[in-house]
């Protein structure tokens, strides 16, 4: 572990953690350097500290540039609009099978990334090149193709929320800050060179997989061979819950099996060339040939972070072998990490890369110790226990990072891997790779497809059975402080001189995790304070409220009509888990529109709910089957659903006073759902927040006429996302807020927030906080002082 190359690589890669979470990462770095003081020279410690600082500066600069790029694109594009121009395809098309196209209509199903270098959008000509991710492209495109296109483009919505991973590194790494759908595309010229040839080979292999594999196995084969992970939702969930997703990812194991197999075949062929093998070490020649082969295969398989890291590690091993030396696994690992960190300052933000690196580190550091203690007994028993030890080593390495990406893991995952891994890696993978070369022999190709389909469906069966058996453990995502504690604990355990000290390091690390977990739970609550957290869910509303005694309210959950983005699973549930909230005491649906209840559909079944407040208009006037099924699920769980007739007036809840001002005594059938929104005034001490849903001018006028004094508040959540139909001057003068919240998204087509409304707010010197400009907003008071924070904007 004291290999200087590996430590340098880790320090440079850890710079991204220091840039994103400075305090815990800095503390972890200081403790790590202290632990290493007896194992490294002083100059080496200084160099590691400087490398870490350099990595942090590079990562911070990349994130800041990504934020600036997104701001420029947002300003240039404005709301979603049509653009046309010429572009070059930058990345391999990735197929995403959706609903079948209507009869007689052809529709592209690939996702591509392009750079528009000349063209114009509705707001005017493009100034400078623009990189965009486009859906609905033909599958036969290739990198370097020059195209003329028409597309509906908008800035990428980031969903910036303090409790969730920062999405800006993905923009920094790709340069893509806009996305949309293709309307028309014409290829002007075909790309040339190796990348274009690889993409055409990918398209050919994709067509052969679709033509010959069993329909149920075809998505699995594309995932395994091409890295196109668009599995059916049930299959995707089964692989995730069973811990078998890695078997369909293009990982280091896949690369080693493929490239090392080709290297072995090349060596065997070269050995038959007697004049050559008599004079030269053909093993060194085959190792040299394996270096470019590993990069070509990683690119062909989709170019994921894990594949590229594995290609780097394998290249280092093969280079050492080609030079006639014995390769070291640790140094090869360190070399691949260092190369990746040099090329990409935010490589530590790539989930596939981090998981691959963590699993490799687990294998290098833990495989032998675990095997030493576990693999015992007769030969047959040892044969069974040895792969279990290897699986354990890899899983221990990547479990902390898996916890960041998924809320649950299966206790049966080790057993599932023991059964499925040999099928996937020793049967499915070789057969599927062989199939890709057999188009010239159709009967043999069909036979390989049959065998590959059987192996893949067997792996899927293991995943489904494991998922259905349960044993799923759910846990909150680790905080940056906990990840820092895990890193320090692992280092201390590795450096420990004996079992006693190693046990003490592990015990102290476990205790630190428990203490930090208590701290995370405390930070997620706001006892003695009223906290209003406006989540960034795009063009919709979702507001999480911490009441002074620890109770929680959730008002709306965002949502997009007809969009594959589920704001419940994308934002609301992850935020609740990050804040350690398993229960929401009161859920309020302000009114039955999809951009308010869409995210609740997936959120409510996954948490404990005290009661739901609903205006009743959706049920009486038919808000659709999704809304109806949500209420049916709540009733099945015997969760009370309360209506305005039992809510209107003042209530002391959670140490705060919650006043339901509208719709009282119930919704007005002849008025819109917007004007029948719940209007809540929440008061703690001398401070109040007024939350009005999508109430428009008619509702505002009614509220002012009824009791203008009841509207006075320090915080106003603007009605209808800042639309010109809301926030009338009379209403604004009655509320007299110091802060106005605007819940809107950069991709909305409605012009929200309205420039006239913003001008009216500025004329009254009201602070404006918009979720489409900087992400989530946190307003907090102890009853007297008020604090406004834009945590994600920092």
Short mmCIF file of N, CA and C in Angstrom, two decimals, residues 371-483:
data_model
loop_
_atom_site.label_atom_id
_atom_site.label_comp_id
_atom_site.label_asym_id
_atom_site.label_seq_id
_atom_site.Cartn_x
_atom_site.Cartn_y
_atom_site.Cartn_z
N UNK A 371 -9.12 -15.01 1.72
CA UNK A 371 -8.95 -16.42 1.36
C UNK A 371 -8.18 -17.18 2.43
N UNK A 372 -7.20 -16.51 3.04
CA UNK A 372 -6.40 -17.17 4.08
C UNK A 372 -7.27 -17.62 5.25
N UNK A 373 -8.25 -16.80 5.62
CA UNK A 373 -9.10 -17.13 6.75
C UNK A 373 -10.32 -17.97 6.36
N UNK A 374 -10.75 -17.87 5.12
CA UNK A 374 -12.00 -18.51 4.73
C UNK A 374 -11.80 -19.84 4.01
N UNK A 375 -10.81 -19.91 3.12
CA UNK A 375 -10.67 -21.08 2.25
C UNK A 375 -9.89 -22.16 2.99
N UNK A 376 -10.62 -23.07 3.60
CA UNK A 376 -10.01 -24.17 4.36
C UNK A 376 -10.82 -25.44 4.15
N UNK A 377 -10.23 -26.56 4.56
CA UNK A 377 -10.95 -27.82 4.47
C UNK A 377 -10.52 -28.64 3.29
N UNK A 378 -11.31 -29.68 2.95
CA UNK A 378 -10.97 -30.55 1.82
C UNK A 378 -10.92 -29.77 0.51
N UNK A 379 -10.34 -30.39 -0.50
CA UNK A 379 -10.14 -29.72 -1.79
C UNK A 379 -11.46 -29.26 -2.40
N UNK A 380 -12.50 -30.11 -2.30
CA UNK A 380 -13.79 -29.75 -2.88
C UNK A 380 -14.37 -28.52 -2.19
N UNK A 381 -14.26 -28.47 -0.86
CA UNK A 381 -14.76 -27.33 -0.11
C UNK A 381 -13.96 -26.07 -0.46
N UNK A 382 -12.64 -26.22 -0.57
CA UNK A 382 -11.82 -25.06 -0.93
C UNK A 382 -12.17 -24.54 -2.32
N UNK A 383 -12.48 -25.47 -3.23
CA UNK A 383 -12.86 -25.05 -4.58
C UNK A 383 -14.14 -24.21 -4.57
N UNK A 384 -15.03 -24.52 -3.64
CA UNK A 384 -16.28 -23.76 -3.53
C UNK A 384 -16.03 -22.43 -2.83
N UNK A 385 -15.17 -22.45 -1.80
CA UNK A 385 -14.96 -21.24 -0.99
C UNK A 385 -14.06 -20.21 -1.68
N UNK A 386 -13.21 -20.65 -2.60
CA UNK A 386 -12.26 -19.70 -3.19
C UNK A 386 -12.95 -18.58 -3.97
N UNK A 387 -13.92 -18.90 -4.85
CA UNK A 387 -14.62 -17.80 -5.54
C UNK A 387 -15.45 -16.93 -4.60
N UNK A 388 -15.90 -17.54 -3.49
CA UNK A 388 -16.63 -16.73 -2.51
C UNK A 388 -15.71 -15.69 -1.91
N UNK A 389 -14.48 -16.07 -1.62
CA UNK A 389 -13.51 -15.13 -1.06
C UNK A 389 -13.22 -14.00 -2.04
N UNK A 390 -13.07 -14.34 -3.31
CA UNK A 390 -12.82 -13.32 -4.32
C UNK A 390 -13.99 -12.37 -4.44
N UNK A 391 -15.21 -12.90 -4.45
CA UNK A 391 -16.42 -12.06 -4.52
C UNK A 391 -16.51 -11.15 -3.32
N UNK A 392 -16.21 -11.70 -2.15
CA UNK A 392 -16.24 -10.89 -0.92
C UNK A 392 -15.24 -9.73 -1.00
N UNK A 393 -14.05 -10.01 -1.49
CA UNK A 393 -13.02 -8.98 -1.58
C UNK A 393 -13.48 -7.85 -2.49
N UNK A 394 -14.03 -8.20 -3.65
CA UNK A 394 -14.49 -7.16 -4.58
C UNK A 394 -15.67 -6.39 -4.01
N UNK A 395 -16.59 -7.10 -3.33
CA UNK A 395 -17.78 -6.43 -2.80
C UNK A 395 -17.44 -5.50 -1.64
N UNK A 396 -16.49 -5.92 -0.79
CA UNK A 396 -16.08 -5.06 0.32
C UNK A 396 -15.49 -3.76 -0.22
N UNK A 397 -14.73 -3.88 -1.31
CA UNK A 397 -14.11 -2.70 -1.88
C UNK A 397 -15.11 -1.70 -2.43
N UNK A 398 -16.17 -2.20 -3.08
CA UNK A 398 -17.07 -1.27 -3.76
C UNK A 398 -18.36 -0.99 -3.01
N UNK A 399 -18.63 -1.68 -1.88
CA UNK A 399 -19.89 -1.48 -1.17
C UNK A 399 -20.13 -0.04 -0.73
N UNK A 400 -19.14 0.69 -0.16
CA UNK A 400 -19.42 2.08 0.22
C UNK A 400 -19.86 2.94 -0.96
N UNK A 401 -19.34 2.64 -2.14
CA UNK A 401 -19.69 3.45 -3.31
C UNK A 401 -21.01 2.97 -3.93
N UNK A 402 -21.28 1.67 -3.82
CA UNK A 402 -22.60 1.19 -4.24
C UNK A 402 -23.69 1.82 -3.40
N UNK A 403 -23.40 2.03 -2.11
CA UNK A 403 -24.39 2.64 -1.22
C UNK A 403 -24.74 4.05 -1.65
N UNK A 404 -23.82 4.73 -2.33
CA UNK A 404 -24.11 6.07 -2.82
C UNK A 404 -25.05 6.03 -4.02
N UNK A 405 -25.08 4.93 -4.73
CA UNK A 405 -25.81 4.87 -5.99
C UNK A 405 -27.11 4.11 -5.90
N UNK A 406 -27.26 3.27 -4.91
CA UNK A 406 -28.49 2.51 -4.77
C UNK A 406 -28.85 2.41 -3.30
N UNK A 407 -30.13 2.53 -2.96
CA UNK A 407 -30.52 2.52 -1.55
C UNK A 407 -30.58 1.15 -0.91
N UNK A 408 -30.38 0.10 -1.69
CA UNK A 408 -30.54 -1.24 -1.11
C UNK A 408 -29.59 -2.23 -1.79
N UNK A 409 -29.18 -3.21 -1.03
CA UNK A 409 -28.35 -4.29 -1.54
C UNK A 409 -28.90 -5.61 -1.00
N UNK A 410 -28.66 -6.67 -1.74
CA UNK A 410 -29.17 -7.98 -1.34
C UNK A 410 -28.16 -8.71 -0.48
N UNK A 411 -28.65 -9.28 0.64
CA UNK A 411 -27.80 -10.12 1.47
C UNK A 411 -27.43 -11.42 0.75
N UNK A 412 -28.22 -11.76 -0.27
CA UNK A 412 -27.95 -12.97 -1.04
C UNK A 412 -27.04 -12.70 -2.23
N UNK A 413 -26.51 -11.47 -2.30
CA UNK A 413 -25.70 -11.10 -3.45
C UNK A 413 -24.48 -11.98 -3.64
N UNK A 414 -23.83 -12.37 -2.54
CA UNK A 414 -22.63 -13.21 -2.65
C UNK A 414 -22.99 -14.56 -3.25
N UNK A 415 -24.08 -15.16 -2.74
CA UNK A 415 -24.51 -16.45 -3.29
C UNK A 415 -24.92 -16.31 -4.75
N UNK A 416 -25.63 -15.22 -5.06
CA UNK A 416 -26.05 -14.99 -6.44
C UNK A 416 -24.84 -14.86 -7.35
N UNK A 417 -23.81 -14.13 -6.90
CA UNK A 417 -22.61 -13.98 -7.71
C UNK A 417 -21.90 -15.32 -7.89
N UNK A 418 -21.91 -16.13 -6.83
CA UNK A 418 -21.25 -17.43 -6.91
C UNK A 418 -21.88 -18.30 -7.99
N UNK A 419 -23.21 -18.20 -8.13
CA UNK A 419 -23.92 -19.01 -9.13
C UNK A 419 -23.84 -18.36 -10.51
N UNK A 420 -24.07 -17.02 -10.57
CA UNK A 420 -24.22 -16.35 -11.86
C UNK A 420 -22.89 -15.97 -12.50
N UNK A 421 -21.88 -15.65 -11.69
CA UNK A 421 -20.62 -15.17 -12.27
C UNK A 421 -19.98 -16.18 -13.22
N UNK A 422 -19.88 -17.47 -12.86
CA UNK A 422 -19.29 -18.41 -13.82
C UNK A 422 -20.09 -18.50 -15.12
N UNK A 423 -21.42 -18.42 -15.00
CA UNK A 423 -22.25 -18.49 -16.21
C UNK A 423 -22.02 -17.26 -17.07
N UNK A 424 -22.00 -16.09 -16.41
CA UNK A 424 -21.86 -14.85 -17.17
C UNK A 424 -20.49 -14.66 -17.76
N UNK A 425 -19.43 -14.91 -16.96
CA UNK A 425 -18.08 -14.57 -17.39
C UNK A 425 -17.39 -15.69 -18.14
N UNK A 426 -17.79 -16.94 -17.88
CA UNK A 426 -17.11 -18.06 -18.53
C UNK A 426 -17.94 -18.68 -19.65
N UNK A 427 -19.23 -18.35 -19.72
CA UNK A 427 -20.08 -18.90 -20.78
C UNK A 427 -20.67 -17.79 -21.64
N UNK A 428 -21.45 -16.90 -21.02
CA UNK A 428 -22.14 -15.87 -21.81
C UNK A 428 -21.17 -14.94 -22.52
N UNK A 429 -20.17 -14.43 -21.81
CA UNK A 429 -19.26 -13.46 -22.41
C UNK A 429 -18.47 -14.03 -23.58
N UNK A 430 -17.77 -15.15 -23.41
CA UNK A 430 -17.01 -15.67 -24.56
C UNK A 430 -17.89 -15.99 -25.76
N UNK A 431 -19.06 -16.56 -25.49
CA UNK A 431 -19.95 -16.93 -26.60
C UNK A 431 -20.47 -15.69 -27.32
N UNK A 432 -20.84 -14.67 -26.54
CA UNK A 432 -21.36 -13.44 -27.15
C UNK A 432 -20.28 -12.73 -27.96
N UNK A 433 -19.05 -12.71 -27.44
CA UNK A 433 -17.96 -12.09 -28.20
C UNK A 433 -17.64 -12.89 -29.45
N UNK A 434 -17.69 -14.20 -29.35
CA UNK A 434 -17.46 -15.04 -30.54
C UNK A 434 -18.56 -14.80 -31.57
N UNK A 435 -19.79 -14.67 -31.09
CA UNK A 435 -20.93 -14.43 -31.98
C UNK A 435 -20.70 -13.18 -32.83
N UNK A 436 -20.06 -12.18 -32.25
CA UNK A 436 -19.85 -10.92 -32.97
C UNK A 436 -18.95 -11.08 -34.19
N UNK A 437 -18.24 -12.21 -34.29
CA UNK A 437 -17.31 -12.42 -35.41
C UNK A 437 -17.83 -13.45 -36.42
N UNK A 438 -19.07 -13.91 -36.28
CA UNK A 438 -19.52 -15.07 -37.04
C UNK A 438 -20.58 -14.76 -38.09
N UNK A 439 -20.73 -13.49 -38.48
CA UNK A 439 -21.76 -13.17 -39.48
C UNK A 439 -21.51 -13.89 -40.80
N UNK A 440 -20.25 -14.24 -41.08
CA UNK A 440 -19.90 -14.92 -42.33
C UNK A 440 -20.35 -16.37 -42.35
N UNK A 441 -20.72 -16.92 -41.17
CA UNK A 441 -21.14 -18.33 -41.08
C UNK A 441 -22.49 -18.39 -40.37
N UNK A 442 -23.60 -18.12 -41.06
CA UNK A 442 -24.92 -18.00 -40.41
C UNK A 442 -25.31 -19.18 -39.52
N UNK A 443 -25.09 -20.44 -39.92
CA UNK A 443 -25.50 -21.52 -39.01
C UNK A 443 -24.72 -21.50 -37.69
N UNK A 444 -23.40 -21.23 -37.78
CA UNK A 444 -22.60 -21.16 -36.56
C UNK A 444 -23.01 -19.95 -35.73
N UNK A 445 -23.30 -18.85 -36.41
CA UNK A 445 -23.73 -17.64 -35.70
C UNK A 445 -25.02 -17.91 -34.94
N UNK A 446 -25.97 -18.58 -35.58
CA UNK A 446 -27.24 -18.89 -34.91
C UNK A 446 -27.01 -19.80 -33.72
N UNK A 447 -26.09 -20.76 -33.87
CA UNK A 447 -25.78 -21.64 -32.74
C UNK A 447 -25.19 -20.87 -31.58
N UNK A 448 -24.26 -19.95 -31.88
CA UNK A 448 -23.67 -19.13 -30.81
C UNK A 448 -24.73 -18.26 -30.16
N UNK A 449 -25.65 -17.72 -30.97
CA UNK A 449 -26.73 -16.89 -30.41
C UNK A 449 -27.62 -17.72 -29.49
N UNK A 450 -27.86 -18.97 -29.87
CA UNK A 450 -28.69 -19.84 -29.03
C UNK A 450 -28.01 -20.11 -27.70
N UNK A 451 -26.71 -20.44 -27.75
CA UNK A 451 -25.97 -20.69 -26.51
C UNK A 451 -25.87 -19.43 -25.66
N UNK A 452 -25.56 -18.30 -26.31
CA UNK A 452 -25.47 -17.04 -25.58
C UNK A 452 -26.78 -16.64 -24.94
N UNK A 453 -27.88 -16.84 -25.67
CA UNK A 453 -29.19 -16.51 -25.11
C UNK A 453 -29.48 -17.36 -23.89
N UNK A 454 -29.17 -18.64 -23.99
CA UNK A 454 -29.41 -19.52 -22.84
C UNK A 454 -28.62 -19.10 -21.62
N UNK A 455 -27.34 -18.77 -21.83
CA UNK A 455 -26.50 -18.35 -20.70
C UNK A 455 -27.01 -17.04 -20.09
N UNK A 456 -27.36 -16.08 -20.93
CA UNK A 456 -27.85 -14.79 -20.43
C UNK A 456 -29.18 -14.93 -19.71
N UNK A 457 -30.06 -15.76 -20.25
CA UNK A 457 -31.35 -15.95 -19.58
C UNK A 457 -31.17 -16.70 -18.26
N UNK A 458 -30.14 -17.55 -18.18
CA UNK A 458 -29.85 -18.21 -16.90
C UNK A 458 -29.37 -17.19 -15.87
N UNK A 459 -28.50 -16.27 -16.30
CA UNK A 459 -28.05 -15.21 -15.39
C UNK A 459 -29.24 -14.36 -14.95
N UNK A 460 -30.14 -14.04 -15.89
CA UNK A 460 -31.31 -13.25 -15.54
C UNK A 460 -32.20 -14.00 -14.55
N UNK A 461 -32.32 -15.30 -14.73
CA UNK A 461 -33.14 -16.09 -13.81
C UNK A 461 -32.57 -16.04 -12.40
N UNK A 462 -31.24 -16.11 -12.28
CA UNK A 462 -30.62 -16.00 -10.96
C UNK A 462 -30.91 -14.63 -10.35
N UNK A 463 -30.81 -13.59 -11.17
CA UNK A 463 -31.09 -12.23 -10.69
C UNK A 463 -32.53 -12.11 -10.22
N UNK A 464 -33.45 -12.64 -10.97
CA UNK A 464 -34.87 -12.53 -10.60
C UNK A 464 -35.18 -13.31 -9.33
N UNK A 465 -34.66 -14.54 -9.26
CA UNK A 465 -34.93 -15.36 -8.07
C UNK A 465 -34.33 -14.70 -6.83
N UNK A 466 -33.11 -14.20 -6.94
CA UNK A 466 -32.46 -13.54 -5.80
C UNK A 466 -33.24 -12.31 -5.38
N UNK A 467 -33.71 -11.55 -6.36
CA UNK A 467 -34.48 -10.35 -6.06
C UNK A 467 -35.80 -10.70 -5.39
N UNK A 468 -36.46 -11.75 -5.88
CA UNK A 468 -37.76 -12.14 -5.33
C UNK A 468 -37.65 -12.75 -3.93
N UNK A 469 -36.50 -13.38 -3.64
CA UNK A 469 -36.35 -14.01 -2.32
C UNK A 469 -36.22 -12.99 -1.20
N UNK A 470 -35.92 -11.75 -1.56
CA UNK A 470 -35.81 -10.71 -0.53
C UNK A 470 -34.41 -10.66 0.04
N UNK A 471 -34.34 -10.47 1.36
CA UNK A 471 -33.05 -10.28 1.99
C UNK A 471 -32.41 -8.98 1.60
N UNK A 472 -33.24 -7.99 1.24
CA UNK A 472 -32.75 -6.70 0.79
C UNK A 472 -32.53 -5.79 2.00
N UNK A 473 -31.34 -5.26 2.10
CA UNK A 473 -31.00 -4.34 3.18
C UNK A 473 -31.01 -2.92 2.61
N UNK A 474 -31.79 -2.05 3.25
CA UNK A 474 -31.87 -0.66 2.82
C UNK A 474 -31.12 0.21 3.80
N UNK A 475 -30.37 1.14 3.28
CA UNK A 475 -29.57 2.00 4.14
C UNK A 475 -29.44 3.37 3.48
N UNK A 476 -29.18 4.39 4.27
CA UNK A 476 -29.03 5.73 3.70
C UNK A 476 -27.70 5.86 2.98
N UNK A 477 -27.62 6.77 2.03
CA UNK A 477 -26.34 6.96 1.32
C UNK A 477 -25.30 7.54 2.27
N UNK A 478 -24.06 7.11 2.16
CA UNK A 478 -23.01 7.65 3.03
C UNK A 478 -22.76 9.12 2.75
N UNK A 479 -22.49 9.86 3.79
CA UNK A 479 -22.14 11.27 3.64
C UNK A 479 -20.67 11.38 3.23
N UNK A 480 -20.24 12.54 2.74
CA UNK A 480 -18.80 12.71 2.46
C UNK A 480 -17.93 12.44 3.67
N UNK A 481 -18.42 12.80 4.86
CA UNK A 481 -17.63 12.53 6.08
C UNK A 481 -17.50 11.03 6.32
N UNK A 482 -18.56 10.28 6.07
CA UNK A 482 -18.48 8.84 6.26
C UNK A 482 -17.56 8.18 5.24
N UNK A 483 -17.61 8.64 4.00
CA UNK A 483 -16.69 8.10 2.99
C UNK A 483 -15.25 8.40 3.37
#
